[in-house]
CSV table of N, CA, C and O in Angstrom, one decimal:
chain,number,residue,atom,x,y,z
A,1,MET,N,60.5,-5.7,-4.9
A,1,MET,CA,61.5,-5.7,-5.9
A,1,MET,C,62.8,-5.8,-5.1
A,1,MET,O,63.1,-5.2,-4.1
A,2,ALA,N,63.7,-6.6,-5.7
A,2,ALA,CA,65.0,-6.8,-5.1
A,2,ALA,C,65.9,-5.6,-5.3
A,2,ALA,O,65.7,-4.9,-6.2
A,3,PRO,N,66.8,-5.4,-4.3
A,3,PRO,CA,67.7,-4.2,-4.5
A,3,PRO,C,68.6,-4.4,-5.7
A,3,PRO,O,68.9,-5.5,-6.1
A,4,LYS,N,68.9,-3.3,-6.3
A,4,LYS,CA,69.8,-3.3,-7.5
A,4,LYS,C,71.2,-3.4,-7.1
A,4,LYS,O,71.7,-2.9,-6.1
A,5,THR,N,72.0,-4.0,-8.0
A,5,THR,CA,73.4,-4.1,-7.8
A,5,THR,C,74.1,-3.2,-8.8
A,5,THR,O,73.9,-3.3,-10.0
A,6,PRO,N,74.9,-2.2,-8.3
A,6,PRO,CA,75.5,-1.3,-9.2
A,6,PRO,C,76.6,-2.1,-10.0
A,6,PRO,O,77.4,-2.9,-9.4
A,7,VAL,N,76.7,-1.8,-11.3
A,7,VAL,CA,77.8,-2.4,-12.1
A,7,VAL,C,78.3,-1.3,-13.0
A,7,VAL,O,77.6,-0.3,-13.3
A,8,SER,N,79.5,-1.6,-13.5
A,8,SER,CA,80.1,-0.6,-14.5
A,8,SER,C,80.4,-1.4,-15.8
A,8,SER,O,81.0,-2.4,-15.8
A,9,ILE,N,79.8,-0.8,-16.9
A,9,ILE,CA,80.0,-1.5,-18.2
A,9,ILE,C,80.5,-0.4,-19.2
A,9,ILE,O,80.0,0.7,-19.2
A,10,PRO,N,81.4,-0.8,-20.0
A,10,PRO,CA,81.8,0.1,-21.1
A,10,PRO,C,80.7,0.3,-22.1
A,10,PRO,O,80.1,-0.7,-22.5
A,11,VAL,N,80.5,1.5,-22.6
A,11,VAL,CA,79.5,1.7,-23.6
A,11,VAL,C,80.1,2.7,-24.6
A,11,VAL,O,80.8,3.6,-24.3
A,12,ASP,N,79.8,2.4,-25.9
A,12,ASP,CA,80.2,3.3,-27.0
A,12,ASP,C,79.7,4.7,-26.7
A,12,ASP,O,78.5,5.0,-26.4
A,13,PRO,N,80.7,5.7,-26.6
A,13,PRO,CA,80.3,7.0,-26.2
A,13,PRO,C,79.2,7.7,-27.1
A,13,PRO,O,78.4,8.4,-26.6
A,14,ARG,N,79.3,7.4,-28.4
A,14,ARG,CA,78.3,7.9,-29.3
A,14,ARG,C,76.9,7.4,-29.0
A,14,ARG,O,75.9,8.2,-29.0
A,15,LEU,N,76.8,6.1,-28.7
A,15,LEU,CA,75.6,5.5,-28.3
A,15,LEU,C,75.0,6.1,-27.0
A,15,LEU,O,73.9,6.4,-26.9
A,16,ALA,N,75.9,6.3,-26.0
A,16,ALA,CA,75.5,6.8,-24.7
A,16,ALA,C,75.0,8.3,-24.9
A,16,ALA,O,74.0,8.7,-24.3
A,17,ARG,N,75.7,9.0,-25.8
A,17,ARG,CA,75.3,10.4,-26.1
A,17,ARG,C,73.9,10.4,-26.7
A,17,ARG,O,73.0,11.2,-26.3
A,18,GLN,N,73.7,9.5,-27.7
A,18,GLN,CA,72.4,9.5,-28.4
A,18,GLN,C,71.3,9.1,-27.4
A,18,GLN,O,70.2,9.7,-27.4
A,19,ALA,N,71.6,8.1,-26.5
A,19,ALA,CA,70.6,7.7,-25.5
A,19,ALA,C,70.3,8.9,-24.6
A,19,ALA,O,69.1,9.1,-24.3
A,20,GLY,N,71.3,9.6,-24.2
A,20,GLY,CA,71.1,10.8,-23.4
A,20,GLY,C,70.2,11.9,-24.1
A,20,GLY,O,69.3,12.4,-23.5
A,21,ASP,N,70.5,12.1,-25.4
A,21,ASP,CA,69.7,13.1,-26.1
A,21,ASP,C,68.3,12.7,-26.2
A,21,ASP,O,67.4,13.5,-26.3
A,22,LEU,N,68.1,11.4,-26.3
A,22,LEU,CA,66.7,10.8,-26.5
A,22,LEU,C,66.0,10.5,-25.1
A,22,LEU,O,64.9,10.0,-25.1
A,23,LYS,N,66.7,10.9,-24.0
A,23,LYS,CA,66.2,10.6,-22.7
A,23,LYS,C,65.9,9.1,-22.4
A,23,LYS,O,65.0,8.8,-21.7
A,24,VAL,N,66.8,8.3,-23.0
A,24,VAL,CA,66.7,6.9,-22.7
A,24,VAL,C,67.4,6.6,-21.4
A,24,VAL,O,68.5,7.0,-21.2
A,25,ASP,N,66.7,5.9,-20.5
A,25,ASP,CA,67.3,5.5,-19.2
A,25,ASP,C,68.3,4.3,-19.5
A,25,ASP,O,67.9,3.2,-19.7
A,26,LEU,N,69.6,4.7,-19.4
A,26,LEU,CA,70.6,3.7,-19.7
A,26,LEU,C,70.5,2.4,-18.8
A,26,LEU,O,70.7,1.3,-19.2
A,27,SER,N,70.3,2.7,-17.5
A,27,SER,CA,70.2,1.6,-16.6
A,27,SER,C,69.0,0.6,-16.9
A,27,SER,O,69.2,-0.6,-17.0
A,28,LYS,N,67.9,1.2,-17.2
A,28,LYS,CA,66.7,0.4,-17.6
A,28,LYS,C,66.9,-0.3,-18.9
A,28,LYS,O,66.6,-1.5,-19.1
A,29,ALA,N,67.5,0.4,-19.9
A,29,ALA,CA,67.8,-0.2,-21.2
A,29,ALA,C,68.8,-1.4,-21.0
A,29,ALA,O,68.6,-2.5,-21.7
A,30,ALA,N,69.8,-1.2,-20.2
A,30,ALA,CA,70.8,-2.3,-20.0
A,30,ALA,C,70.1,-3.5,-19.3
A,30,ALA,O,70.4,-4.6,-19.7
A,31,GLU,N,69.3,-3.2,-18.3
A,31,GLU,CA,68.6,-4.2,-17.6
A,31,GLU,C,67.7,-5.0,-18.5
A,31,GLU,O,67.6,-6.2,-18.5
A,32,ASP,N,66.9,-4.3,-19.4
A,32,ASP,CA,66.0,-4.9,-20.3
A,32,ASP,C,66.8,-5.8,-21.3
A,32,ASP,O,66.4,-7.0,-21.5
A,33,GLY,N,67.9,-5.3,-21.8
A,33,GLY,CA,68.7,-6.1,-22.7
A,33,GLY,C,69.3,-7.3,-22.1
A,33,GLY,O,69.3,-8.4,-22.6
A,34,LEU,N,69.8,-7.1,-20.9
A,34,LEU,CA,70.4,-8.3,-20.1
A,34,LEU,C,69.3,-9.3,-19.8
A,34,LEU,O,69.5,-10.5,-19.9
A,35,SER,N,68.1,-8.9,-19.5
A,35,SER,CA,67.0,-9.8,-19.2
A,35,SER,C,66.7,-10.6,-20.4
A,35,SER,O,66.5,-11.8,-20.3
A,36,ARG,N,66.6,-10.0,-21.6
A,36,ARG,CA,66.3,-10.7,-22.9
A,36,ARG,C,67.5,-11.7,-23.2
A,36,ARG,O,67.2,-12.8,-23.6
A,37,ALA,N,68.7,-11.3,-22.9
A,37,ALA,CA,69.8,-12.2,-23.2
A,37,ALA,C,69.8,-13.4,-22.3
A,37,ALA,O,70.1,-14.5,-22.7
A,38,VAL,N,69.5,-13.2,-21.0
A,38,VAL,CA,69.4,-14.3,-20.1
A,38,VAL,C,68.3,-15.2,-20.5
A,38,VAL,O,68.5,-16.5,-20.5
A,39,LYS,N,67.2,-14.7,-20.8
A,39,LYS,CA,66.0,-15.5,-21.2
A,39,LYS,C,66.4,-16.3,-22.5
A,39,LYS,O,66.1,-17.5,-22.5
A,40,ALA,N,67.0,-15.7,-23.4
A,40,ALA,CA,67.4,-16.4,-24.7
A,40,ALA,C,68.3,-17.5,-24.4
A,40,ALA,O,68.2,-18.6,-24.9
A,41,GLU,N,69.3,-17.3,-23.5
A,41,GLU,CA,70.3,-18.3,-23.2
A,41,GLU,C,69.7,-19.5,-22.4
A,41,GLU,O,70.0,-20.6,-22.6
A,42,ARG,N,68.8,-19.1,-21.5
A,42,ARG,CA,68.1,-20.2,-20.7
A,42,ARG,C,67.3,-21.1,-21.7
A,42,ARG,O,67.2,-22.3,-21.6
A,43,GLU,N,66.6,-20.4,-22.7
A,43,GLU,CA,65.8,-21.2,-23.6
A,43,GLU,C,66.7,-22.1,-24.5
A,43,GLU,O,66.4,-23.2,-24.8
A,44,ARG,N,67.8,-21.5,-24.9
A,44,ARG,CA,68.8,-22.3,-25.7
A,44,ARG,C,69.3,-23.5,-25.0
A,44,ARG,O,69.3,-24.6,-25.5
A,45,LEU,N,69.7,-23.3,-23.7
A,45,LEU,CA,70.1,-24.4,-22.9
A,45,LEU,C,69.0,-25.4,-22.6
A,45,LEU,O,69.3,-26.6,-22.7
A,46,TRP,N,67.8,-25.0,-22.4
A,46,TRP,CA,66.7,-25.9,-22.2
A,46,TRP,C,66.5,-26.8,-23.4
A,46,TRP,O,66.3,-28.0,-23.3
A,47,ARG,N,66.6,-26.1,-24.6
A,47,ARG,CA,66.4,-26.9,-25.9
A,47,ARG,C,67.5,-28.0,-26.0
A,47,ARG,O,67.2,-29.1,-26.4
A,48,LEU,N,68.7,-27.6,-25.7
A,48,LEU,CA,69.8,-28.5,-25.7
A,48,LEU,C,69.6,-29.7,-24.7
A,48,LEU,O,69.8,-30.8,-25.1
A,49,GLU,N,69.3,-29.3,-23.5
A,49,GLU,CA,69.1,-30.3,-22.5
A,49,GLU,C,67.9,-31.3,-22.8
A,49,GLU,O,67.9,-32.4,-22.3
A,50,ASN,N,66.9,-30.8,-23.5
A,50,ASN,CA,65.7,-31.6,-23.8
A,50,ASN,C,65.6,-32.0,-25.2
A,50,ASN,O,64.6,-32.5,-25.6
A,51,ALA,N,66.7,-31.9,-26.0
A,51,ALA,CA,66.7,-32.3,-27.4
A,51,ALA,C,66.3,-33.7,-27.6
A,51,ALA,O,65.5,-34.0,-28.5
A,52,GLY,N,66.8,-34.6,-26.8
A,52,GLY,CA,66.4,-36.0,-26.9
A,52,GLY,C,64.9,-36.3,-26.7
A,52,GLY,O,64.3,-37.0,-27.5
A,53,ALA,N,64.3,-35.6,-25.7
A,53,ALA,CA,62.9,-35.8,-25.5
A,53,ALA,C,62.1,-35.2,-26.6
A,53,ALA,O,61.0,-35.7,-27.0
A,54,ILE,N,62.5,-34.0,-27.1
A,54,ILE,CA,61.8,-33.3,-28.1
A,54,ILE,C,61.9,-34.2,-29.4
A,54,ILE,O,60.9,-34.4,-30.1
A,55,GLU,N,63.0,-34.7,-29.7
A,55,GLU,CA,63.2,-35.6,-30.9
A,55,GLU,C,62.3,-36.8,-30.8
A,55,GLU,O,61.7,-37.2,-31.7
A,56,ALA,N,62.3,-37.4,-29.6
A,56,ALA,CA,61.5,-38.6,-29.4
A,56,ALA,C,60.0,-38.3,-29.5
A,56,ALA,O,59.2,-39.1,-30.2
A,57,ALA,N,59.5,-37.2,-29.0
A,57,ALA,CA,58.1,-36.8,-29.2
A,57,ALA,C,57.8,-36.5,-30.6
A,57,ALA,O,56.7,-37.0,-31.1
A,58,ASN,N,58.7,-35.9,-31.3
A,58,ASN,CA,58.4,-35.6,-32.7
A,58,ASN,C,58.4,-36.9,-33.5
A,58,ASN,O,57.6,-37.1,-34.5
A,59,ALA,N,59.3,-37.8,-33.2
A,59,ALA,CA,59.3,-39.1,-33.9
A,59,ALA,C,58.0,-39.9,-33.6
A,59,ALA,O,57.5,-40.5,-34.6
A,60,PHE,N,57.5,-39.8,-32.4
A,60,PHE,CA,56.3,-40.5,-32.1
A,60,PHE,C,55.1,-40.0,-32.9
A,60,PHE,O,54.4,-40.7,-33.5
A,61,VAL,N,55.0,-38.6,-33.0
A,61,VAL,CA,54.0,-38.0,-33.8
A,61,VAL,C,54.1,-38.3,-35.3
A,61,VAL,O,53.2,-38.6,-36.0
A,62,ASP,N,55.4,-38.3,-35.8
A,62,ASP,CA,55.6,-38.7,-37.2
A,62,ASP,C,55.2,-40.1,-37.5
A,62,ASP,O,54.6,-40.4,-38.5
A,63,GLU,N,55.4,-41.0,-36.5
A,63,GLU,CA,55.1,-42.4,-36.7
A,63,GLU,C,53.6,-42.7,-36.5
A,63,GLU,O,53.0,-43.4,-37.2
A,64,LYS,N,53.1,-42.2,-35.4
A,64,LYS,CA,51.7,-42.6,-35.0
A,64,LYS,C,50.7,-41.5,-35.2
A,64,LYS,O,49.5,-41.7,-34.9
A,65,GLY,N,51.1,-40.3,-35.5
A,65,GLY,CA,50.2,-39.1,-35.6
A,65,GLY,C,49.9,-38.5,-34.2
A,65,GLY,O,50.4,-39.0,-33.2
A,66,LEU,N,49.1,-37.5,-34.2
A,66,LEU,CA,48.8,-36.8,-32.9
A,66,LEU,C,47.8,-37.7,-32.1
A,66,LEU,O,46.8,-38.2,-32.7
A,67,PRO,N,48.0,-37.8,-30.8
A,67,PRO,CA,47.0,-38.5,-30.0
A,67,PRO,C,45.7,-37.8,-30.1
A,67,PRO,O,45.6,-36.6,-30.1
A,68,PHE,N,44.6,-38.6,-30.2
A,68,PHE,CA,43.3,-38.1,-30.3
A,68,PHE,C,43.0,-37.3,-31.5
A,68,PHE,O,42.0,-36.5,-31.6
A,69,ASP,N,43.9,-37.4,-32.5
A,69,ASP,CA,43.7,-36.6,-33.8
A,69,ASP,C,42.3,-37.0,-34.4
A,69,ASP,O,41.7,-36.1,-35.0
A,70,ARG,N,41.9,-38.2,-34.3
A,70,ARG,CA,40.7,-38.6,-34.9
A,70,ARG,C,39.4,-37.9,-34.3
A,70,ARG,O,38.4,-37.9,-34.9
A,71,HIS,N,39.6,-37.3,-33.1
A,71,HIS,CA,38.5,-36.7,-32.5
A,71,HIS,C,38.4,-35.2,-32.8
A,71,HIS,O,37.5,-34.5,-32.4
A,72,ARG,N,39.4,-34.7,-33.5
A,72,ARG,CA,39.5,-33.2,-33.8
A,72,ARG,C,38.4,-32.9,-34.8
A,72,ARG,O,38.1,-33.6,-35.7
A,73,GLN,N,37.7,-31.7,-34.5
A,73,GLN,CA,36.7,-31.3,-35.4
A,73,GLN,C,37.1,-30.1,-36.2
A,73,GLN,O,36.2,-29.4,-36.8
A,74,PHE,N,38.4,-29.8,-36.3
A,74,PHE,CA,38.8,-28.7,-37.1
A,74,PHE,C,40.0,-29.1,-38.0
A,74,PHE,O,40.6,-30.1,-37.9
């Protein structure tokens, strides 16, 4: 595992207090949230960057159907 980089972020004090009362690890919770945010943004950017190819593939299927569709048994 890579070494951690210490950061300082402002947090709503009521939320921090509730987290402490519930024994929530703030560092882990922040890292989990940041990980989800980074993943979501990468996916959004990928969709934008590949919008043309996705549109073309969908148009192909709309026009010609799924490849090998006639061989499907379900």
